[in-house]
Coordinates of N, CA and C in Angstrom, one line a residue:
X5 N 109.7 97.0 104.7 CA 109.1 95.6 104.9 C 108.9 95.0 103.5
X6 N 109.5 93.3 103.5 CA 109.1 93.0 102.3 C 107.6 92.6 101.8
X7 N 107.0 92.5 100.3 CA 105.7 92.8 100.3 C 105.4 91.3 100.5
X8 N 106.6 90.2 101.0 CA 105.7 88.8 101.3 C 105.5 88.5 103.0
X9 N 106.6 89.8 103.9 CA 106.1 90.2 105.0 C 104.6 90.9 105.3
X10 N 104.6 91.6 104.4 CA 103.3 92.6 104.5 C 102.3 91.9 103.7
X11 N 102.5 90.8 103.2 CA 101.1 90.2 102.6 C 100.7 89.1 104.4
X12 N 101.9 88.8 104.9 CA 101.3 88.1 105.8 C 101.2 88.6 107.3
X13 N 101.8 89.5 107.4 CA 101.0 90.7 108.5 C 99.5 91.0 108.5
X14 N 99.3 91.4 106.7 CA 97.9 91.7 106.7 C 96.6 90.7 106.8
X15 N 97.5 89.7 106.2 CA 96.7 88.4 106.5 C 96.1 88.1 107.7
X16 N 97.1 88.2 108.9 CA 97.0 88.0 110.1 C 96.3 88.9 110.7
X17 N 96.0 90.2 110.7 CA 95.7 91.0 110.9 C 94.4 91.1 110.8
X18 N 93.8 90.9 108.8 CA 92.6 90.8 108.8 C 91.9 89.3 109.1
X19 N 92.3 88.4 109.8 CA 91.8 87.4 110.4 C 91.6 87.9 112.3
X20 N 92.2 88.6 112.6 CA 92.0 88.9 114.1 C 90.9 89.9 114.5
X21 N 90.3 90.2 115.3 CA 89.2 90.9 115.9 C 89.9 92.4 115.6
X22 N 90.7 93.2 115.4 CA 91.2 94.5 116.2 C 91.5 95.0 114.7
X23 N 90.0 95.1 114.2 CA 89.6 96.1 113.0 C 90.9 97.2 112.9
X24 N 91.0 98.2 113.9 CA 91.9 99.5 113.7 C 93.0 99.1 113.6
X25 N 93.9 97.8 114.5 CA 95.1 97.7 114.1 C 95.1 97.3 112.5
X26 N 94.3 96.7 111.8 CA 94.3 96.6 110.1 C 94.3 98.2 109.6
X27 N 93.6 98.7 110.1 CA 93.4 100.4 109.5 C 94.7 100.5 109.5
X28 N 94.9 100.6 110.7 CA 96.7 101.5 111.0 C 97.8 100.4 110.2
X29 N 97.6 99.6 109.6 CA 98.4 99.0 108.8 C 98.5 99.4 107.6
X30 N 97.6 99.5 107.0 CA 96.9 100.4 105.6 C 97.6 101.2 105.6
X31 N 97.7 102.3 106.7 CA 97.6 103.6 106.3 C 99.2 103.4 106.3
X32 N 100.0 102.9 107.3 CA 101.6 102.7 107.1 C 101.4 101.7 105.9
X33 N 101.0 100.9 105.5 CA 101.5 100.5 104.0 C 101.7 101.5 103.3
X34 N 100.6 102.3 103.1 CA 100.4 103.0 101.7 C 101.7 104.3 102.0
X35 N 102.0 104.7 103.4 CA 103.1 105.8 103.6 C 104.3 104.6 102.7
X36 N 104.4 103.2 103.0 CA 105.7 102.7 102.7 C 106.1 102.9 101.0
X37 N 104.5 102.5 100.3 CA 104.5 102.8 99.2 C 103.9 104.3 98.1
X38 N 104.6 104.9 98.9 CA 104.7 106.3 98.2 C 105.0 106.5 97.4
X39 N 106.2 106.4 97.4 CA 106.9 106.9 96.3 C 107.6 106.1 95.4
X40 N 107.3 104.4 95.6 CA 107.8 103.1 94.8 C 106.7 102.4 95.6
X41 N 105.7 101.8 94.7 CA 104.8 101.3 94.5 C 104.9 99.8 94.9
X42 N 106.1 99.5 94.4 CA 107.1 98.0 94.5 C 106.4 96.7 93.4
X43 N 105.1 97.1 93.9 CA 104.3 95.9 92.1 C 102.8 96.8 92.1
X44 N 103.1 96.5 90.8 CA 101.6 96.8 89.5 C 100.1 97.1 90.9
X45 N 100.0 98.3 90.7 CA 98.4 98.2 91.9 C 98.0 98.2 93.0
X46 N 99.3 98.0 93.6 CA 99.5 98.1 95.3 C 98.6 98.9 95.5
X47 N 99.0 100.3 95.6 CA 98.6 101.7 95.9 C 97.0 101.3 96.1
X48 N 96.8 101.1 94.5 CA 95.3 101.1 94.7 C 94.2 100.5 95.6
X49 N 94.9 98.6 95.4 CA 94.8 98.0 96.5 C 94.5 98.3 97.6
X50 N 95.8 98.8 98.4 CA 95.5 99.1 99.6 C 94.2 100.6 99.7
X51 N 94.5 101.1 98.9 CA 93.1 102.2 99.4 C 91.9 101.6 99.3
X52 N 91.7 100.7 98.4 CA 90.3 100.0 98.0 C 90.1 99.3 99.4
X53 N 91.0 98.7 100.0 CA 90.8 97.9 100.9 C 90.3 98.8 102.3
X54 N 91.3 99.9 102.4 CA 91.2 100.7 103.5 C 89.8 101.2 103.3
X55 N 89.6 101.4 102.3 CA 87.9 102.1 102.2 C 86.8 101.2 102.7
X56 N 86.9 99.9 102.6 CA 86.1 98.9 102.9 C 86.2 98.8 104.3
X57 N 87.0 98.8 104.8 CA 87.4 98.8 106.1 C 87.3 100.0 106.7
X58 N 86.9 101.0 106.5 CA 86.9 102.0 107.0 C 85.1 102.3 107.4
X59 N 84.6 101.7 105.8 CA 82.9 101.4 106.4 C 82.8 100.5 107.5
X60 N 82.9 99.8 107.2 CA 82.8 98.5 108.5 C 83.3 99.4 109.6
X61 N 84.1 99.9 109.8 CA 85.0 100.8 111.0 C 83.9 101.8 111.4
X62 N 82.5 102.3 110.7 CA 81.7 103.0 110.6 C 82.2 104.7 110.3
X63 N 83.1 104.8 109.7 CA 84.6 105.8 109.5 C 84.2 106.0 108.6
X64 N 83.0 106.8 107.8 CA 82.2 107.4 106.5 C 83.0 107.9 105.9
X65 N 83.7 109.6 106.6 CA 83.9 110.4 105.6 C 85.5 109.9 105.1
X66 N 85.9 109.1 106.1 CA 87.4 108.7 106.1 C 87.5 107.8 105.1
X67 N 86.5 106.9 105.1 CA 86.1 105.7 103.6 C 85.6 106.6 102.4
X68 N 85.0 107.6 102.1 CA 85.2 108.2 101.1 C 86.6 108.6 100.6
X69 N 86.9 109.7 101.3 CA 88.7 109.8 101.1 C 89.7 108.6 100.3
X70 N 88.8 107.8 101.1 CA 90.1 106.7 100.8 C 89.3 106.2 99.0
X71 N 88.0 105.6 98.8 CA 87.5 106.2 97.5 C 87.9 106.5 96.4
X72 N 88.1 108.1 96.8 CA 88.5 109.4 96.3 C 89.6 108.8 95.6
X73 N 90.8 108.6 96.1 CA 92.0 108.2 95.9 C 92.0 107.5 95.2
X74 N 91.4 106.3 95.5 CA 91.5 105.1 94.5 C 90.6 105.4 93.0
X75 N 89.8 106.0 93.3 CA 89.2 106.6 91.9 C 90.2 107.7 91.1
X76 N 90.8 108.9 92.0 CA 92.1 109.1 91.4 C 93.1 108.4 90.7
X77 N 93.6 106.9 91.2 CA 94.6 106.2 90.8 C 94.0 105.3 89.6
X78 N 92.2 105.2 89.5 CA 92.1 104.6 88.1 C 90.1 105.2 88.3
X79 N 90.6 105.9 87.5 CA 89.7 106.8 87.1 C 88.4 106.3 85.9
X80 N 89.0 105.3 85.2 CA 88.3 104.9 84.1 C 87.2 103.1 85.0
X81 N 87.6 103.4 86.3 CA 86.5 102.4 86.8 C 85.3 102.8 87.1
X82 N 84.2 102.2 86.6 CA 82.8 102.3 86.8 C 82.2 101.9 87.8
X83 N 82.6 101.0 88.6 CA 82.4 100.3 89.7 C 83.1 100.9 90.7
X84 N 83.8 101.4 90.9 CA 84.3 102.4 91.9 C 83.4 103.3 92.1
X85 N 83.6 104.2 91.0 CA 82.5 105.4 90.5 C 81.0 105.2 91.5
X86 N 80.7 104.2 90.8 CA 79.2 103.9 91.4 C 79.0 103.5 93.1
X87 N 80.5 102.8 93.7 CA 80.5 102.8 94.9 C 80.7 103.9 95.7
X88 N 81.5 104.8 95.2 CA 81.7 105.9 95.6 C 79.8 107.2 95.5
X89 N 79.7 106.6 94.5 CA 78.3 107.8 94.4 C 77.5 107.1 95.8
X90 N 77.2 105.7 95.9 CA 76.4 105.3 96.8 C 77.1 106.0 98.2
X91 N 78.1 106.6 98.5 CA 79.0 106.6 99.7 C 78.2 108.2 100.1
X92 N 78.3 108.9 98.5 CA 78.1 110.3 98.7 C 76.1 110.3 98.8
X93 N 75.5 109.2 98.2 CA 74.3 109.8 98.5 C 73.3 108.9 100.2
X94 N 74.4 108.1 100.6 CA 74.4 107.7 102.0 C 74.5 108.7 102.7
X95 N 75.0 109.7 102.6 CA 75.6 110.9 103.5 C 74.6 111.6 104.3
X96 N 74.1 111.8 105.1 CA 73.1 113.2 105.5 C 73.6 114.3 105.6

């Protein structure tokens, strides 16, 4: 799919009620961009996003993961960091 198809899938997507069908787009984006990224930060993008949406989704440990990852792909963010601590000390 091209990324000005998938910018307006997502668009559409996150304008409609059906939270999960956005998840399950995410998660096939990020399978599309595995292994060619196609522009600068996608990757990251999409997990940043999938993590936000995963709260809202009330999908905790599944929004951490997603997190996780994106703090893997840029590790030198502070604001991640600190979103992610708030995620782990929400936890019971």
């Amino acid at each position: 799919m091209s990324f000005a198809a998938a910018d307006e899938l997502e668009a559409l997507l996150d304008a409609s009620d059906d939270r999960n069908a956005l998840a399950t787009f995410y998660y096939g984006r990020l399978e599309a961009v595995r292994e060619n990224e196609g522009r600068p930060g996608e990757r990251l993008r999409l997990w940043d996003h999938l993590g936000e949406l995963l709260i809202e989704l009330d999908r905790h440990d599944d929004a951490v993961v997603a997190f996780e990852v994106a703090l893997s792909l840029a590790p030198e963010n502070v604001e991640r960091r600190k979103r992610l601590a708030d995620l782990y000390t929400s936890d019971p």
